[in-house]
Coordinates of C-alpha atoms in Angstrom, one line a residue:
X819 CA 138.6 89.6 101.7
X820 CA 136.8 91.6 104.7
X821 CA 137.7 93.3 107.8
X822 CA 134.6 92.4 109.5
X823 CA 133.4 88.9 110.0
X824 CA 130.8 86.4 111.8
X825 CA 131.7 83.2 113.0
X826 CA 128.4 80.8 113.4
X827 CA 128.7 77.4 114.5
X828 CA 126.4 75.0 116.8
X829 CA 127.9 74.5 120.7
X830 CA 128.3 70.5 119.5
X831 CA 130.3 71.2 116.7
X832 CA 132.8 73.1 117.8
X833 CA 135.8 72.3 117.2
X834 CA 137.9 74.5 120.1
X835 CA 136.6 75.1 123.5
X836 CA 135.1 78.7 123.6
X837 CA 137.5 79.9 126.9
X838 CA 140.3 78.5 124.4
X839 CA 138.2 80.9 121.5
X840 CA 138.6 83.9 123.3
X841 CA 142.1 83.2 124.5
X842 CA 142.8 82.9 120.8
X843 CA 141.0 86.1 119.9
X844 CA 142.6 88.0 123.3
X845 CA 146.1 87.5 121.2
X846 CA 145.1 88.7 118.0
X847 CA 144.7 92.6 116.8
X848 CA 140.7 92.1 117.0
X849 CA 137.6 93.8 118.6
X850 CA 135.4 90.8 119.4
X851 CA 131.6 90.3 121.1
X852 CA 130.4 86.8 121.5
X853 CA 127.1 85.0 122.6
X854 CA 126.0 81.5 122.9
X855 CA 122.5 81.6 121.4
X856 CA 120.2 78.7 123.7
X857 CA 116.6 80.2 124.0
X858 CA 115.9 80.4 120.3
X859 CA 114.0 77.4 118.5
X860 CA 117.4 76.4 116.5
X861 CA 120.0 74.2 118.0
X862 CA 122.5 75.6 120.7
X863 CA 124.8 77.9 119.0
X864 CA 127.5 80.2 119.5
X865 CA 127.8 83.8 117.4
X866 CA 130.5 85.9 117.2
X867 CA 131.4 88.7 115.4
X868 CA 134.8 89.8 114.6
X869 CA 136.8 93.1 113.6
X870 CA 139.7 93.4 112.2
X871 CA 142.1 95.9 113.0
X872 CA 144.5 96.0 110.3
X873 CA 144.6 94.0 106.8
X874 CA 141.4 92.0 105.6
X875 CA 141.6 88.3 105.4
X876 CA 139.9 85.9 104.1
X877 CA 137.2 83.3 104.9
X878 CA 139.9 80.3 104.2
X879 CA 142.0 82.0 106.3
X880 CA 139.9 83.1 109.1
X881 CA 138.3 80.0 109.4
X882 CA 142.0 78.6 110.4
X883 CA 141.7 80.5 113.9
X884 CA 138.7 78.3 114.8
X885 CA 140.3 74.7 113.4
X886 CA 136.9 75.2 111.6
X887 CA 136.0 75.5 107.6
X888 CA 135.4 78.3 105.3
X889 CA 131.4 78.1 105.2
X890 CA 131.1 79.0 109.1
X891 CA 132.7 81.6 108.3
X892 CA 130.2 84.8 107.4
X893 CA 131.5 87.5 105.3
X894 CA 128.4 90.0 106.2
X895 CA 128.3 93.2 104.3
X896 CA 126.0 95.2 107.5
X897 CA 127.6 97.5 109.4
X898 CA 129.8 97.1 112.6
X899 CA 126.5 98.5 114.9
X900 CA 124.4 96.1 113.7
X901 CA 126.4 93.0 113.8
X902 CA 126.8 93.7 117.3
X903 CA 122.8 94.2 117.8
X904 CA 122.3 91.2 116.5
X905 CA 123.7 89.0 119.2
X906 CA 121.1 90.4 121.6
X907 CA 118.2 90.2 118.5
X908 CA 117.9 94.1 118.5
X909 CA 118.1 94.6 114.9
X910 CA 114.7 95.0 112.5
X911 CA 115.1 91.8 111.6
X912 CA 115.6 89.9 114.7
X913 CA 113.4 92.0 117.2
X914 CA 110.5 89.3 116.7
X915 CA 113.1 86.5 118.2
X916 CA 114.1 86.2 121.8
X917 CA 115.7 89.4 123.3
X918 CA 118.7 88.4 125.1
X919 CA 120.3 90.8 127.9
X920 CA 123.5 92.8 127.4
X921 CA 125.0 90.7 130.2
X922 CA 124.9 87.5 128.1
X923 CA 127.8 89.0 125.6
X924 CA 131.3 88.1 126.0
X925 CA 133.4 90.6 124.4
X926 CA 136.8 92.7 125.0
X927 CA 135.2 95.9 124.8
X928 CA 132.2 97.5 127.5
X929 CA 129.6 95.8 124.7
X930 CA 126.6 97.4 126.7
X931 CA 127.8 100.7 126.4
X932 CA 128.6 100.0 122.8
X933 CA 125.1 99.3 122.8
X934 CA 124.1 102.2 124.3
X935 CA 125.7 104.9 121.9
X936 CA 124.5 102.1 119.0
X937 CA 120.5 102.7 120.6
X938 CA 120.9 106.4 120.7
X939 CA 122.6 106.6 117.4
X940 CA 118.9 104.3 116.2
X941 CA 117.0 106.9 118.0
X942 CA 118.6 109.7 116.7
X943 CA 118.5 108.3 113.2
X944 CA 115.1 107.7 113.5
X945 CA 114.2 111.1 114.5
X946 CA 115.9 113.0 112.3
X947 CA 114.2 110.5 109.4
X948 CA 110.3 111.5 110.9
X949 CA 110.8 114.9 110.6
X950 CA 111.8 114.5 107.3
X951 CA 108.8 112.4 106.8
X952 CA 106.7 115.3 108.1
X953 CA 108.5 117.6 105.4
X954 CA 107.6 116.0 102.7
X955 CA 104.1 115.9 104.0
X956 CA 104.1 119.9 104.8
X957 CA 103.6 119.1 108.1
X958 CA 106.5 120.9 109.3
X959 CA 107.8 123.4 106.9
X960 CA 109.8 127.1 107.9
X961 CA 107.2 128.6 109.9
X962 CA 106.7 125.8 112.9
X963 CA 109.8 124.0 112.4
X964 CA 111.1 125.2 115.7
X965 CA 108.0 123.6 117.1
X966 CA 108.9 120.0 115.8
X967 CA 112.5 120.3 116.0
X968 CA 114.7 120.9 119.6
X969 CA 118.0 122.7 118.7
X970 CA 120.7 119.9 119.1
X971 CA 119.1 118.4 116.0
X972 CA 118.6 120.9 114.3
X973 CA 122.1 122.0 114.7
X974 CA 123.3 118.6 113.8
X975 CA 121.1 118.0 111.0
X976 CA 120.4 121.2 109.3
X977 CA 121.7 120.5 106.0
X978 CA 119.4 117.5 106.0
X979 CA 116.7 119.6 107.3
X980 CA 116.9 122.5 105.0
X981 CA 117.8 120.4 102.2
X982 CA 113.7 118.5 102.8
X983 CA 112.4 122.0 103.3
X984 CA 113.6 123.4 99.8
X985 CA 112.8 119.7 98.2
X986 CA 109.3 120.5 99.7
X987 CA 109.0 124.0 97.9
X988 CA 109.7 122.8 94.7
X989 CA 107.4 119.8 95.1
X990 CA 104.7 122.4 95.7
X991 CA 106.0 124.6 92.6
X992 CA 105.6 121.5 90.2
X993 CA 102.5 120.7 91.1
X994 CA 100.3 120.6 88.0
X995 CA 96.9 120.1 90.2
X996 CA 98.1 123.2 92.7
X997 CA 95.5 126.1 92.9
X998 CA 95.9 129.2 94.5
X999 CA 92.9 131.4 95.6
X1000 CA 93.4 135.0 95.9
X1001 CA 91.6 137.8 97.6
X1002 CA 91.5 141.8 97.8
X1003 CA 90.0 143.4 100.3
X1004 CA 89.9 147.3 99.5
X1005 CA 88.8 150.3 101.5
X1006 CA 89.7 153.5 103.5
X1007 CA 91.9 153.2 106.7
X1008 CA 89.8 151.9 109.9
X1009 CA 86.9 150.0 108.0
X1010 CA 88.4 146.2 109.1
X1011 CA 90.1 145.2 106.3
X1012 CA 93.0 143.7 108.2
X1013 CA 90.8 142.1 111.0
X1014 CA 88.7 140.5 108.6
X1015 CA 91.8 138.7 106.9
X1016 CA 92.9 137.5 110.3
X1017 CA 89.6 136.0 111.3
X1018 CA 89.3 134.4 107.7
X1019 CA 92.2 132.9 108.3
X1020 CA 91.7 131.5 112.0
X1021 CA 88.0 130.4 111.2
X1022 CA 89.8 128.0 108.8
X1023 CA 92.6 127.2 111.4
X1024 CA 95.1 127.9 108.6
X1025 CA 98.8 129.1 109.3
X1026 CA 98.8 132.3 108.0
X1027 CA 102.1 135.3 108.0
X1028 CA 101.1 139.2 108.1
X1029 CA 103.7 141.0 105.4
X1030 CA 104.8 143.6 108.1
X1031 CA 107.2 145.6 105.1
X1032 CA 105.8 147.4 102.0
X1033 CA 109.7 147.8 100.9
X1034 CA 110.1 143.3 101.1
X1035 CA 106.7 141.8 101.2
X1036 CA 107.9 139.2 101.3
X1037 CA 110.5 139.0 103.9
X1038 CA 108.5 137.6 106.5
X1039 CA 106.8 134.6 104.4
X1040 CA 108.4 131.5 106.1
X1041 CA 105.4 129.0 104.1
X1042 CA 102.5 129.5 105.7
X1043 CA 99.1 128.0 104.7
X1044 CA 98.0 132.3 103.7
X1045 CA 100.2 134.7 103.1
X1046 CA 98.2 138.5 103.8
X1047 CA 99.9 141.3 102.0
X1048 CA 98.4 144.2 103.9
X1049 CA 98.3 147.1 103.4
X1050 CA 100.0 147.1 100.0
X1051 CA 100.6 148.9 97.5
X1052 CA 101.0 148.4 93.7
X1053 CA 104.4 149.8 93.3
X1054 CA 105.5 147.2 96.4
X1055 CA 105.8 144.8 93.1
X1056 CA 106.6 145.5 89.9
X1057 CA 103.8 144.5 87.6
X1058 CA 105.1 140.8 86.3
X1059 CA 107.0 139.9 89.7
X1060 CA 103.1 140.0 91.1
X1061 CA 102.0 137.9 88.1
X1062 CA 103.8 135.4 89.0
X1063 CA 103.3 135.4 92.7
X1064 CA 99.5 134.8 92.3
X1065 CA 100.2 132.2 89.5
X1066 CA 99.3 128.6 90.3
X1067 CA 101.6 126.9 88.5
X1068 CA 104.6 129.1 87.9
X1069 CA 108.2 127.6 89.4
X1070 CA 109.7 131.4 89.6
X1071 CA 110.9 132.9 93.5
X1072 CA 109.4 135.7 94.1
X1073 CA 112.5 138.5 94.4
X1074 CA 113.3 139.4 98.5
X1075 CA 115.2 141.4 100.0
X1076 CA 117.8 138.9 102.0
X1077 CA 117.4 135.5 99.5
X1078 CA 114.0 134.7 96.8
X1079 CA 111.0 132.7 98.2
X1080 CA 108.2 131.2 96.9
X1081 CA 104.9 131.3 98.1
X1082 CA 103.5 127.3 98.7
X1083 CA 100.5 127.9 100.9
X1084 CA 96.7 127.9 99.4
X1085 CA 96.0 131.4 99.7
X1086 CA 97.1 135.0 99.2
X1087 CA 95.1 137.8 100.8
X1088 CA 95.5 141.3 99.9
X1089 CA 94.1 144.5 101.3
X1090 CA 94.8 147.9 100.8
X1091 CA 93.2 151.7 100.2
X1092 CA 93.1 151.8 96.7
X1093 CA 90.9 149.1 94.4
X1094 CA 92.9 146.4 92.1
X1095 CA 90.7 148.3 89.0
X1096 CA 93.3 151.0 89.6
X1097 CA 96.5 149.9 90.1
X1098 CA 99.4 149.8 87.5
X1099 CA 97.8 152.8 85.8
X1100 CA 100.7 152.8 82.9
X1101 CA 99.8 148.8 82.1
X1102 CA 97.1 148.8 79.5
X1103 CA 93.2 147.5 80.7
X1104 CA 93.6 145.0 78.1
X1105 CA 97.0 143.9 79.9
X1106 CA 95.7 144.1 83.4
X1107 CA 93.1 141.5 82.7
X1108 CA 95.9 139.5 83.5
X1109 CA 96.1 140.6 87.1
X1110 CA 91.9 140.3 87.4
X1111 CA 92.2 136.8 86.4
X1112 CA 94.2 135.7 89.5
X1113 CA 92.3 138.2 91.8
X1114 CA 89.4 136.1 92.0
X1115 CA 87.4 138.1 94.5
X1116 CA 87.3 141.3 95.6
X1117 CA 85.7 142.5 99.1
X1118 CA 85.3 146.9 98.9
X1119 CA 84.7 147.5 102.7
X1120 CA 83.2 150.7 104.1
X1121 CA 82.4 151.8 107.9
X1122 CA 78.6 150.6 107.0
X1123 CA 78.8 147.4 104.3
X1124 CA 81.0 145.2 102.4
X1125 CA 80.4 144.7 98.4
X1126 CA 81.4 141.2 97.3
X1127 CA 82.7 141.0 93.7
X1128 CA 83.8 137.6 91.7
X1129 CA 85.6 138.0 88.8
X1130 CA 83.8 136.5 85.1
X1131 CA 86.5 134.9 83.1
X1132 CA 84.1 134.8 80.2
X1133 CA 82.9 138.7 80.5
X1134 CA 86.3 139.6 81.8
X1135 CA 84.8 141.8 84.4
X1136 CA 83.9 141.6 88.0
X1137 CA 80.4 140.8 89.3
X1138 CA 79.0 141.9 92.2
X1139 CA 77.4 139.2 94.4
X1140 CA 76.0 140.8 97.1
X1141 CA 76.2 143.3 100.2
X1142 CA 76.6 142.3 103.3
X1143 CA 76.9 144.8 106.6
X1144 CA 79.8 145.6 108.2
X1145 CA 79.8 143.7 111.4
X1146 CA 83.0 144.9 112.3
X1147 CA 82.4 148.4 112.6
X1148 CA 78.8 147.6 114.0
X1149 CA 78.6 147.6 117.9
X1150 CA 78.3 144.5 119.4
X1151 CA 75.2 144.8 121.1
X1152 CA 74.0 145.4 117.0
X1153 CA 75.7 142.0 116.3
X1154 CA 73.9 140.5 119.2
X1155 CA 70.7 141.7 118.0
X1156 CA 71.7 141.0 113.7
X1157 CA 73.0 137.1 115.1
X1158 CA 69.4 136.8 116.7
X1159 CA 67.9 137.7 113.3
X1160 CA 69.8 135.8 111.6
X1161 CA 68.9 132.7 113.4
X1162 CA 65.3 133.2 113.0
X1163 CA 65.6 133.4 109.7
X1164 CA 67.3 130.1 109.1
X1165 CA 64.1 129.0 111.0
X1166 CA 65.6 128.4 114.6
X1167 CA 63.0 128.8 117.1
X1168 CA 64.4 131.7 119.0
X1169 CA 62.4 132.1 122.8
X1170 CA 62.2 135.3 124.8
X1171 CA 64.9 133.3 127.0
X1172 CA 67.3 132.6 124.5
X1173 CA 67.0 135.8 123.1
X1174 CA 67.6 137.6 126.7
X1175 CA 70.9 135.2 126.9
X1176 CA 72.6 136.6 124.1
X1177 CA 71.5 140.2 124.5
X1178 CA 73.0 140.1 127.5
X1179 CA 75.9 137.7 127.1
X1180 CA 79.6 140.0 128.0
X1181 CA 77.4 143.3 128.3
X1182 CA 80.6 145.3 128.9
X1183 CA 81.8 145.2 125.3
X1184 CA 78.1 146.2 124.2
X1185 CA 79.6 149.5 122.7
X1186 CA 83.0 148.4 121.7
X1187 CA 82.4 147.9 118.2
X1188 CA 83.7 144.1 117.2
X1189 CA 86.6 144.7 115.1
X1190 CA 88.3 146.4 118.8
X1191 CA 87.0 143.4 120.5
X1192 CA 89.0 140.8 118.3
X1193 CA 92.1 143.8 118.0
X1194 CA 92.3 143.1 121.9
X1195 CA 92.6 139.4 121.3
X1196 CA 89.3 138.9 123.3
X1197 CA 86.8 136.0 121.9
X1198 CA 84.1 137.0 120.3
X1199 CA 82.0 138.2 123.1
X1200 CA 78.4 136.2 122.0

């Protein structure tokens, strides 16, 4: 029994004229498309497909209408859409046959705008099915999305959408291999600590979200490559929510204000005024190894340098690694003349003329210090 149906037979064998076929088919309660098939490689033959608009039938029956028998009769399981693209070979598995034109179909129904609707239906389809592609990649997750996706589709397909992103996240969450590195950058107000975890985010062209609340850190996080916490504090978390969020492997949300999130980017940056060696005072030492074990590295800025520490699972204690200035409270005529040092020492061969053109490359920011220059969203000015 079906409702939709192919009849298939070669233009010699037919056993009705086919003006006398669509007179038949004009009379019954059908929707019908038609084609006579003569450019392909097989014999002369005539398609067409058939839809019934009240009971199903059978193939003994149906073949009755045509005078014909039972085994030109195709019961095809495919739906309506692509029945009818296949009389014009614009299915997947006819495009690499001849193409007929629109114009070639007999049919009571406006088959080309059928066709139409049918293409953009395809289109759409396809759309909606590489963005989801790009999901699963993290290509496109809550941060860019508008970027990849207009607002018709998303409107029409955000169940779908939403639905990939959240599949996404827990992919991430389950991911036995995942490793997250994080950071603290301590030191009074003013010293750079923020500016510096902007520009180590951009010189690794990595998505990154600013927390802009101390009350819901984490209400801005949309899955970003680097999520900065700045400017926190310890008692922003309580002590085993923040274990979690800089665990590698752990499948808990972190708890927001409006819904939970988890983190799925790479890296977590935090900076703030006070060292990690003193927060949660009432959690034992012993305890807060805990905590030192996912802080990996610490950076303690002040106006002049910047002490790098790495943390010694073994020793359970951080090591210091080395001091570096503080180019960002340095003056950029100073960074001029540290960059031309610096170059020399990696054995560049640095002439009076090259020297002259980076001492006096953007001379007007020569007494801004650097962290203003990249504040005012100017390139680095050497």
């Amino acid at each position: 029994m079906a409702k939709q149906f192919e009849y298939e037979q070669q233009i010699k064998h037919l056993k009705m004229p086919i003006e006398d076929i669509k007179k038949m088919l004009d009379d019954k309660p059908v929707l019908y498309a038609g084609i006579i098939h003569d450019k392909d490689e097989a014999e002369k033959h005539l398609h067409i497909m058939v839809k019934l608009m009240h009971s199903d039938m059978t193939a003994e029956s149906l073949c009755k209408w045509f005078n014909d028998e039972p085994q030109f009769i195709n019961i095809k399981q495919s739906k309506w859409g692509n029945k009818l693209a296949y009389l014009c070979h614009r299915t997947e598995t006819s495009k690499d046959k001849y193409q007929y034109d629109y114009d070639e179909v007999f049919a009571n129904f406006d088959y080309a705008a059928e066709m139409n609707k049918i293409t953009s239906d395809v289109a759409k389809k396809k759309k909606i099915d590489d963005i989801l592609e790009e999901i699963s990649l993290g290509n496109i997750r809550g941060y860019n999305v508008t970027d990849f996706v207009d607002t018709k589709t998303y409107a029409r397909y955000k169940n779908q959408i939403n639905n990939a992103l959240e599949w996404y996240r827990r992919k991430v969450m389950t991911d036995k291999d995942r490793n997250i590195t994080v950071i603290m950058i301590s030191g009074p107000a003013g010293v750079g600590k923020t500016t510096y975890a902007k520009q180590y985010c951009k010189n690794r062209n990595k998505s990154f979200c600013i927390s802009s609340s101390s009350n819901d850190p984490m209400q801005d996080y949309e899955g970003e490559d680097i999520l900065v916490l700045d400017d926190i504090r310890d008692d922003a978390f309580k002590y085993h929510d923040l274990l979690k969020l800089l665990d590698n492997h752990t499948k808990s949300s972190t708890a927001s204000r409006y819904n939970n999130k988890a983190f799925i980017g790479d890296t977590i940056i935090m900076t703030s005024s006070k060292s990690i060696l003193d927060w949660y005072p009432g959690i034992t030492k012993e305890d807060r190894k805990q905590l030192y074990r996912r802080v990996t590295i610490l950076f303690e800025m002040t106006e002049y340098n910047i002490k790098v520490y790495e943390y010694d699972a073994i020793e359970q204690h951080y090591n210091e690694i080395t001091t570096i200035p503080n180019v960002y409270k340095m003056t950029v005529k100073e960074n001029k003349k540290s960059l031309v040092n610096v170059l020399k020492t990696f054995g560049m061969q640095i002439t009076p003329e090259l020297e002259n053109k980076i001492m006096n490359s953007r001379k007007e920011f020569d007494d801004k210090s650097l962290m203003d220059v990249i504040d005012e969203d100017e390139e680095i000015p050497f």
